[in-house]
């Protein structure tokens, strides 16, 4: 297979972890006789510095012309610490999601047998956890009207959803549940929010089209609690943008490190694959960042192309590295810590 992949390294540790995912992907291409053409493009603070825009038109054109996007991370402290900044790296991410139509964020959370005791939760609570959040990504409060009134003393952010927006993410949730254990949980706050009531009634109306799927409806605060009590009781969860943003970060620490969890953002035409961690600017250039989440995001990319064996080969290499202690400092636990590049080299050589 010939693949054209847009490569958006971004900021902070983004370029370092992306380099390792490229190494591993190229090893996969060599092993399975594929051809990958990488198309680098600017985004985030790096793009602001270069052209004054966090998601330039040139970058968008490269993404649209590609089969998928492999993305690192964006963000820089100089923007975080300046509330008055008019242009921010995160604006580029929201713009990219909107322009590419990436409405479904797929965030798996799973455990690694060799790391069960590194989780902040007890082994018996997390063993067997294998859940997936589908977070709606282009609607809700992040994209609603926002502003100030009363001479800046009052601020507002409007949360708006259409039935169509709910239907398309719910459809992906039902379809994913059918490939797994046929359990779906709709996460909302329907006892308080009108948008949540629209979510609930829309999903309820779709149940008849998927009679084999067992559907549960839970309030977001209850799910936040159960994620740390019995995460292995969940399988596929669907929710709106803000709730999903918070809950997926909570779920990510179950595995023992945010540096291990991949994600995908899917639309009708193209998929974007990225680690869930941020740009971690304090570690930039130090060769200490964990590249495994980005490498596993590449595995999700291959699987999205229908290349299941290739994805499995990457996952097997990561599991082997974890078993043998070929890990960065966040997982070394007092033992030998390998550098970002060394872990990438080991994974590529293993494949």
Coordinates of N, CA, C and O in Angstrom, one line a residue, residues 58-161:
X58 N -1.6 26.5 4.2 CA -0.7 25.6 3.5 C -0.7 24.2 4.3 O -0.7 23.1 3.7
X59 N -0.8 24.3 5.6 CA -0.8 23.0 6.4 C -2.2 22.3 6.1 O -2.2 21.1 6.0
X60 N -3.2 23.1 6.1 CA -4.6 22.5 5.8 C -4.6 21.8 4.4 O -5.1 20.7 4.3
X61 N -4.0 22.4 3.4 CA -3.9 21.8 2.1 C -3.1 20.5 2.1 O -3.5 19.5 1.4
X62 N -2.0 20.5 2.9 CA -1.3 19.2 3.0 C -2.1 18.2 3.6 O -2.1 17.0 3.2
X63 N -2.8 18.5 4.7 CA -3.6 17.5 5.4 C -4.7 17.0 4.5 O -5.0 15.7 4.4
X64 N -5.4 17.8 3.8 CA -6.5 17.4 2.9 C -6.0 16.5 1.8 O -6.7 15.6 1.4
X65 N -4.8 16.7 1.3 CA -4.3 15.9 0.2 C -3.6 14.6 0.7 O -3.1 13.8 -0.1
X66 N -3.7 14.4 2.0 CA -3.0 13.2 2.6 C -4.1 12.1 3.0 O -5.3 12.4 3.0
X67 N -3.6 10.9 3.2 CA -4.5 9.8 3.6 C -4.7 9.8 5.1 O -5.7 9.3 5.5
X68 N -3.9 10.4 5.9 CA -4.0 10.5 7.3 C -3.1 11.6 7.8 O -2.2 12.0 7.1
X69 N -3.3 12.0 9.1 CA -2.4 13.0 9.7 C -1.8 12.3 11.0 O -2.6 11.8 11.8
X70 N -0.5 12.4 11.1 CA 0.1 12.0 12.4 C 0.6 13.2 13.1 O 1.3 14.0 12.5
X71 N 0.1 13.4 14.3 CA 0.2 14.7 15.0 C 1.0 14.5 16.3 O 0.7 13.5 17.0
X72 N 1.8 15.5 16.7 CA 2.6 15.4 17.9 C 1.8 16.1 19.1 O 1.0 15.5 19.7
X73 N 2.1 17.3 19.3 CA 1.5 18.1 20.4 C 1.7 19.6 20.1 O 2.6 20.0 19.5
X74 N 0.8 20.4 20.7 CA 0.9 21.8 20.6 C 0.8 22.5 22.0 O 0.2 21.9 22.9
X75 N 1.4 23.7 22.0 CA 1.3 24.5 23.3 C 2.6 25.0 23.7 O 3.7 24.4 23.5
X76 N 2.6 26.2 24.3 CA 3.8 26.8 24.8 C 3.5 27.7 26.0 O 2.5 28.4 26.0
X77 N 4.4 27.7 27.0 CA 4.1 28.4 28.2 C 3.9 29.9 28.0 O 3.1 30.6 28.7
X78 N 4.5 30.5 27.0 CA 4.4 31.9 26.8 C 3.0 32.3 26.4 O 2.5 33.5 26.7
X79 N 2.2 31.4 25.9 CA 0.8 31.6 25.6 C -0.1 31.3 26.8 O -1.0 32.0 27.0
X80 N 0.3 30.2 27.5 CA -0.5 29.8 28.6 C -0.5 30.9 29.7 O -1.4 31.1 30.4
X81 N 0.7 31.6 29.8 CA 0.8 32.6 30.8 C 0.4 34.0 30.4 O 0.7 35.0 31.1
X82 N -0.2 34.1 29.2 CA -0.6 35.4 28.7 C -2.1 35.4 28.4 O -2.5 35.1 27.3
X83 N -3.0 35.7 29.3 CA -4.4 35.6 29.1 C -4.9 36.6 28.0 O -6.0 36.4 27.4
X84 N -4.1 37.6 27.7 CA -4.5 38.6 26.7 C -4.1 38.2 25.3 O -4.4 38.9 24.3
X85 N -3.3 37.1 25.1 CA -2.9 36.7 23.8 C -4.0 36.5 22.8 O -5.0 35.7 23.1
X86 N -4.0 37.1 21.7 CA -5.1 37.0 20.7 C -5.0 35.8 19.8 O -6.0 35.2 19.4
X87 N -3.8 35.3 19.6 CA -3.5 34.1 18.8 C -2.9 33.1 19.7 O -1.9 33.4 20.3
X88 N -3.4 31.9 19.7 CA -2.9 30.8 20.6 C -2.8 29.5 19.8 O -3.5 29.3 18.9
X89 N -1.8 28.7 20.2 CA -1.6 27.4 19.6 C -2.9 26.5 19.6 O -3.2 25.9 18.5
X90 N -3.6 26.5 20.7 CA -4.8 25.7 20.8 C -5.9 26.1 19.8 O -6.7 25.3 19.4
X91 N -5.9 27.4 19.3 CA -6.8 27.8 18.3 C -6.6 27.0 17.0 O -7.5 26.7 16.3
X92 N -5.3 26.7 16.8 CA -5.0 25.9 15.6 C -5.6 24.5 15.6 O -6.0 24.0 14.6
X93 N -5.5 23.9 16.8 CA -6.1 22.6 17.0 C -7.6 22.6 16.7 O -8.1 21.7 16.0
X94 N -8.3 23.5 17.3 CA -9.7 23.6 17.1 C -10.1 23.9 15.7 O -11.0 23.3 15.1
X95 N -9.3 24.8 15.1 CA -9.5 25.1 13.6 C -9.3 23.9 12.8 O -10.1 23.6 11.8
X96 N -8.2 23.1 13.1 CA -7.9 21.9 12.3 C -9.1 20.9 12.4 O -9.5 20.3 11.4
X97 N -9.5 20.7 13.6 CA -10.6 19.7 13.8 C -11.9 20.1 13.0 O -12.5 19.3 12.4
X98 N -12.2 21.4 13.1 CA -13.4 21.9 12.4 C -13.2 21.8 10.9 O -14.1 21.3 10.2
X99 N -12.1 22.3 10.3 CA -11.9 22.3 8.9 C -11.8 20.9 8.3 O -12.2 20.7 7.1
X100 N -11.2 20.0 9.0 CA -11.1 18.6 8.6 C -12.3 17.8 8.9 O -12.4 16.6 8.5
X101 N -13.2 18.3 9.6 CA -14.4 17.6 10.0 C -14.2 16.4 10.9 O -14.9 15.4 10.9
X102 N -13.2 16.6 11.8 CA -12.9 15.5 12.8 C -13.8 15.6 14.0 O -13.5 16.2 15.0
X103 N -14.9 15.0 13.8 CA -16.0 15.1 14.9 C -15.9 14.0 16.0 O -16.6 14.2 17.0
X104 N -15.2 13.0 15.8 CA -15.2 11.9 16.7 C -13.8 11.6 17.2 O -12.9 11.2 16.5
X105 N -13.5 11.9 18.5 CA -12.3 11.6 19.1 C -12.3 10.2 19.8 O -13.2 10.0 20.7
X106 N -11.5 9.3 19.4 CA -11.5 8.0 19.9 C -10.3 7.8 20.9 O -9.1 7.9 20.5
X107 N -10.7 7.6 22.1 CA -9.7 7.6 23.2 C -9.7 6.3 24.0 O -10.6 6.1 24.9
X108 N -8.9 5.3 23.6 CA -8.9 4.0 24.3 C -8.1 4.2 25.6 O -7.2 5.0 25.8
X109 N -8.5 3.4 26.6 CA -7.8 3.2 27.9 C -7.7 1.7 28.1 O -8.7 1.0 28.2
X110 N -6.4 1.3 28.2 CA -6.2 -0.1 28.5 C -5.0 -0.3 29.4 O -4.2 0.7 29.6
X111 N -4.8 -1.4 30.0 CA -3.7 -1.7 30.9 C -2.7 -2.6 30.2 O -3.0 -3.4 29.3
X112 N -1.5 -2.5 30.8 CA -0.4 -3.3 30.3 C 0.0 -4.3 31.5 O 0.2 -3.8 32.6
X113 N 0.0 -5.6 31.3 CA 0.3 -6.5 32.4 C 1.5 -6.2 33.2 O 1.5 -6.3 34.4
X114 N 2.6 -5.7 32.5 CA 3.8 -5.4 33.3 C 3.8 -4.1 34.0 O 4.7 -3.9 34.8
X115 N 2.7 -3.3 33.9 CA 2.7 -2.0 34.5 C 1.5 -1.9 35.5 O 1.2 -0.8 36.0
X116 N 0.8 -3.0 35.8 CA -0.4 -2.9 36.6 C -0.1 -2.2 38.0 O -0.9 -1.5 38.5
X117 N 1.1 -2.5 38.5 CA 1.4 -1.9 39.8 C 2.0 -0.5 39.8 O 2.2 0.1 40.8
X118 N 2.1 0.1 38.6 CA 2.5 1.5 38.5 C 1.3 2.4 38.4 O 1.5 3.6 38.5
X119 N 0.2 1.9 38.3 CA -1.0 2.7 38.3 C -1.3 3.3 39.6 O -1.0 2.6 40.7
X120 N -1.9 4.5 39.7 CA -2.2 5.0 41.0 C -3.4 4.3 41.6 O -3.7 4.5 42.8
X121 N -4.1 3.4 40.8 CA -5.2 2.7 41.4 C -4.7 1.2 41.7 O -3.8 0.7 41.1
X122 N -5.4 0.6 42.6 CA -5.1 -0.8 42.9 C -5.2 -1.7 41.8 O -6.1 -1.6 41.0
X123 N -4.3 -2.7 41.8 CA -4.3 -3.7 40.7 C -5.7 -4.4 40.5 O -6.1 -4.5 39.4
X124 N -6.3 -4.7 41.6 CA -7.6 -5.5 41.5 C -8.7 -4.6 40.9 O -9.7 -5.1 40.4
X125 N -8.5 -3.3 41.0 CA -9.5 -2.4 40.4 C -9.4 -2.2 38.9 O -10.4 -2.0 38.2
X126 N -8.2 -2.3 38.4 CA -7.9 -1.9 37.0 C -7.7 -3.1 36.1 O -7.7 -3.0 34.9
X127 N -7.4 -4.3 36.7 CA -7.0 -5.4 35.9 C -8.1 -5.7 34.9 O -9.3 -5.8 35.3
X128 N -7.8 -5.9 33.6 CA -8.8 -6.2 32.6 C -9.5 -5.0 32.0 O -10.3 -5.1 31.1
X129 N -9.1 -3.8 32.4 CA -9.7 -2.5 31.9 C -9.3 -2.4 30.4 O -8.2 -2.5 30.0
X130 N -10.4 -2.2 29.6 CA -10.2 -2.0 28.1 C -11.4 -1.3 27.6 O -12.4 -1.9 27.2
X131 N -11.4 0.0 27.8 CA -12.6 0.8 27.4 C -12.2 1.9 26.3 O -11.0 2.1 26.1
X132 N -13.2 2.4 25.7 CA -13.0 3.4 24.6 C -14.0 4.5 24.8 O -15.2 4.3 24.9
X133 N -13.5 5.7 24.9 CA -14.3 6.9 24.9 C -14.4 7.4 23.4 O -13.4 7.5 22.7
X134 N -15.7 7.8 23.0 CA -15.9 8.5 21.8 C -16.4 9.9 22.2 O -17.5 10.0 22.7
X135 N -15.5 10.9 22.1 CA -15.8 12.3 22.5 C -16.2 13.1 21.3 O -15.4 13.1 20.3
X136 N -17.4 13.7 21.3 CA -17.7 14.6 20.2 C -16.8 15.8 20.2 O -16.5 16.4 21.2
X137 N -16.3 16.2 19.0 CA -15.1 17.0 19.0 C -15.3 18.4 18.3 O -14.4 19.3 18.5
X138 N -16.4 18.6 17.6 CA -16.5 19.9 16.9 C -17.7 20.7 17.3 O -18.1 21.6 16.6
X139 N -18.4 20.3 18.4 CA -19.6 21.1 18.8 C -19.4 21.4 20.3 O -18.4 21.2 20.9
X140 N -20.5 21.8 20.9 CA -20.6 22.0 22.3 C -20.0 23.4 22.7 O -19.8 24.3 21.9
X141 N -19.6 23.5 24.0 CA -19.2 24.8 24.6 C -17.9 25.3 24.0 O -17.7 26.5 24.0
X142 N -17.0 24.5 23.5 CA -15.8 25.0 22.9 C -16.0 25.7 21.6 O -15.2 26.6 21.2
X143 N -17.1 25.5 20.9 CA -17.4 26.1 19.7 C -18.6 27.0 19.7 O -18.9 27.7 18.7
X144 N -19.3 27.1 20.8 CA -20.4 28.0 21.0 C -20.0 29.5 21.1 O -18.8 29.8 21.3
X145 N -21.0 30.3 21.0 CA -20.7 31.8 21.1 C -20.2 32.0 22.5 O -20.6 31.5 23.5
X146 N -19.2 32.9 22.6 CA -18.5 33.2 23.8 C -18.2 34.7 23.8 O -18.0 35.3 22.8
X147 N -18.0 35.3 25.0 CA -17.7 36.7 25.0 C -17.8 37.3 26.4 O -17.9 36.6 27.4
X148 N -17.7 38.6 26.5 CA -17.8 39.4 27.7 C -18.9 40.4 27.6 O -19.1 40.9 26.5
X149 N -19.5 40.8 28.7 CA -20.4 41.9 28.8 C -20.2 42.6 30.1 O -19.4 42.2 30.9
X150 N -21.0 43.7 30.4 CA -20.8 44.4 31.6 C -19.4 44.9 31.8 O -18.8 44.8 32.8
X151 N -18.9 45.5 30.7 CA -17.5 46.1 30.7 C -16.5 45.0 31.1 O -15.5 45.3 31.8
X152 N -16.7 43.8 30.7 CA -15.8 42.7 31.0 C -15.9 42.0 32.3 O -15.2 41.1 32.6
X153 N -16.9 42.4 33.1 CA -17.1 41.8 34.4 C -17.9 40.5 34.4 O -17.9 39.8 35.3
X154 N -18.6 40.2 33.2 CA -19.4 39.0 33.1 C -18.9 38.3 31.8 O -18.7 38.9 30.8
X155 N -18.6 37.0 31.9 CA -18.2 36.2 30.8 C -19.2 35.1 30.5 O -19.9 34.7 31.4
X156 N -19.4 34.7 29.2 CA -20.3 33.6 28.9 C -19.7 32.7 27.8 O -18.9 33.2 27.0
X157 N -20.1 31.4 27.9 CA -19.7 30.4 26.9 C -21.0 29.6 26.6 O -21.5 29.0 27.6
X158 N -21.5 29.6 25.4 CA -22.7 28.9 25.1 C -22.4 27.5 24.7 O -21.6 27.3 23.8
X159 N -23.2 26.5 25.2 CA -23.1 25.1 24.8 C -24.3 24.8 23.8 O -25.4 24.9 24.3
X160 N -23.9 24.5 22.6 CA -25.0 24.2 21.6 C -24.7 22.9 20.9 O -23.6 22.6 20.5
X161 N -25.7 22.1 20.7 CA -25.7 20.9 19.9 C -26.9 20.7 19.0 O -28.0 21.1 19.4

